[in-house]
Short mmCIF file of C-alpha atoms in Angstrom, two decimals:
data_model
loop_
_atom_site.label_atom_id
_atom_site.label_comp_id
_atom_site.label_asym_id
_atom_site.label_seq_id
_atom_site.Cartn_x
_atom_site.Cartn_y
_atom_site.Cartn_z
CA UNK G 1 -40.94 40.24 -45.22
CA UNK G 2 -44.53 39.04 -45.36
CA UNK G 3 -45.72 37.77 -48.72
CA UNK G 4 -48.72 39.68 -49.98
CA UNK G 5 -50.28 36.79 -51.93
CA UNK G 6 -52.61 34.60 -49.93
CA UNK G 7 -52.45 31.89 -52.61
CA UNK G 8 -51.36 28.44 -51.40
CA UNK G 9 -49.28 28.25 -54.60
CA UNK G 10 -47.01 30.88 -53.12
CA UNK G 11 -47.10 29.86 -49.50
CA UNK G 12 -46.27 26.19 -50.27
CA UNK G 13 -43.60 26.72 -52.91
CA UNK G 14 -40.35 28.27 -51.56
CA UNK G 15 -38.94 29.47 -54.95
CA UNK G 16 -42.29 31.03 -55.96
CA UNK G 17 -42.45 32.80 -52.57
CA UNK G 18 -38.78 33.98 -52.68
CA UNK G 19 -39.03 35.29 -56.23
CA UNK G 20 -42.37 37.03 -55.59
CA UNK G 21 -40.97 38.77 -52.52
CA UNK G 22 -37.77 39.67 -54.48
CA UNK G 23 -39.95 41.20 -57.22
CA UNK G 24 -41.71 43.38 -54.68
CA UNK G 25 -38.36 44.57 -53.38
CA UNK G 26 -37.05 45.11 -56.90
CA UNK G 27 -40.07 47.33 -57.73
CA UNK G 28 -39.41 49.39 -54.61
CA UNK G 29 -35.64 49.71 -55.43
CA UNK G 30 -36.42 50.69 -58.99
CA UNK G 31 -38.82 53.37 -57.80
CA UNK G 32 -36.11 54.76 -55.51
CA UNK G 33 -33.78 54.86 -58.55
CA UNK G 34 -36.43 56.74 -60.53
CA UNK G 35 -36.83 59.24 -57.74
CA UNK G 36 -33.07 59.94 -58.10
CA UNK G 37 -33.58 60.17 -61.88
CA UNK G 38 -31.58 56.96 -62.52
CA UNK G 39 -34.01 55.93 -65.19
CA UNK G 40 -31.83 53.71 -67.39
CA UNK G 41 -30.70 51.27 -64.66
CA UNK G 42 -34.14 51.39 -63.02
CA UNK G 43 -35.72 50.20 -66.26
CA UNK G 44 -33.16 47.36 -66.70
CA UNK G 45 -33.41 46.23 -63.06
CA UNK G 46 -37.19 46.14 -62.98
CA UNK G 47 -37.39 44.22 -66.28
CA UNK G 48 -34.88 41.52 -65.37
CA UNK G 49 -35.62 41.43 -61.64
CA UNK G 50 -39.32 40.84 -61.97
CA UNK G 51 -38.80 38.44 -64.89
CA UNK G 52 -37.13 35.91 -62.55
CA UNK G 53 -40.38 35.25 -60.69
CA UNK G 54 -42.51 35.46 -63.88
CA UNK G 55 -40.45 32.66 -65.40
CA UNK G 56 -40.56 30.56 -62.19
CA UNK G 57 -44.35 31.03 -62.16
CA UNK G 58 -44.55 30.03 -65.81
CA UNK G 59 -42.47 26.89 -65.06
CA UNK G 60 -45.18 25.72 -62.69
CA UNK G 61 -47.36 25.03 -65.78
CA UNK G 62 -44.65 23.51 -67.93
CA UNK G 63 -45.73 21.02 -70.57
CA UNK G 64 -42.88 18.61 -69.80
CA UNK G 65 -39.88 18.15 -67.52
CA UNK G 66 -37.69 19.60 -70.33
CA UNK G 67 -39.97 22.62 -70.59
CA UNK G 68 -39.80 23.07 -66.82
CA UNK G 69 -35.98 22.98 -66.85
CA UNK G 70 -35.87 25.40 -69.74
CA UNK G 71 -38.12 27.94 -67.97
CA UNK G 72 -36.08 27.61 -64.76
CA UNK G 73 -32.90 28.20 -66.84
CA UNK G 74 -34.46 31.37 -68.29
CA UNK G 75 -35.19 32.47 -64.71
CA UNK G 76 -31.55 31.83 -63.79
CA UNK G 77 -30.38 33.86 -66.78
CA UNK G 78 -32.58 36.75 -65.66
CA UNK G 79 -31.16 36.45 -62.16
CA UNK G 80 -27.66 36.63 -63.53
CA UNK G 81 -28.56 39.75 -65.50
CA UNK G 82 -30.19 41.37 -62.48
CA UNK G 83 -27.02 40.56 -60.47
CA UNK G 84 -24.99 42.47 -63.08
CA UNK G 85 -27.21 45.56 -62.84
CA UNK G 86 -27.19 45.44 -59.09
CA UNK G 87 -23.37 45.15 -59.02
CA UNK G 88 -23.21 48.23 -61.16
CA UNK G 89 -25.42 50.12 -58.72
CA UNK G 90 -23.35 48.84 -55.78
CA UNK G 91 -20.21 50.33 -57.39
CA UNK G 92 -21.69 53.71 -58.25
CA UNK G 93 -21.47 56.25 -55.41
CA UNK G 94 -24.60 58.07 -56.30
CA UNK G 95 -26.86 54.96 -56.27
CA UNK G 96 -28.69 53.51 -53.31
CA UNK G 97 -26.96 50.45 -51.88
CA UNK G 98 -28.49 47.22 -53.20
CA UNK G 99 -26.65 44.96 -50.72
CA UNK G 100 -29.76 43.29 -49.29
CA UNK G 101 -31.12 42.72 -52.80
CA UNK G 102 -27.85 41.09 -53.85
CA UNK G 103 -27.96 38.80 -50.75
CA UNK G 104 -31.54 37.74 -51.52
CA UNK G 105 -30.65 37.26 -55.18
CA UNK G 106 -27.69 34.99 -54.23
CA UNK G 107 -30.12 32.79 -52.28
CA UNK G 108 -32.51 32.65 -55.27
CA UNK G 109 -29.66 31.74 -57.66
CA UNK G 110 -28.60 28.89 -55.31
CA UNK G 111 -32.17 27.60 -55.13
CA UNK G 112 -32.60 27.82 -58.93
CA UNK G 113 -29.30 25.97 -59.55
CA UNK G 114 -30.35 23.24 -57.18
CA UNK G 115 -33.79 22.90 -58.80
CA UNK G 116 -32.27 22.72 -62.25
CA UNK G 117 -29.64 20.20 -61.31
CA UNK G 118 -32.00 17.95 -59.37
CA UNK G 119 -34.61 18.15 -62.18
CA UNK G 120 -31.96 17.11 -64.68
CA UNK G 121 -31.00 14.08 -62.51
CA UNK G 122 -34.66 13.01 -62.17
CA UNK G 123 -35.31 13.28 -65.91
CA UNK G 124 -32.21 11.42 -67.02
#
């Protein structure tokens, strides 16, 4: 998928790029849920799914290494929550299959874990 932001901040930062693209896909998935009148899960998924990228973006302007790690941990928590909602959808017959979103989210979770662990090593 092509990223829609022309900003160098997104093009040159893999986690910003991944989470921005994921947010776009989450919005589309949530809209498809709303079309099927699945409003409760659509609301949960769009909130937590787009929050991942928002927290990663916020971490780019962290006041300290500890603040950066904290914001990345919040992004990881939001990713875990999003995974939960997507697993629910995956196991409900009347919901669109979120398989590709789950795959992309797994990649994001791995990247976030790596960023957090390497940031902790650097700061200690």
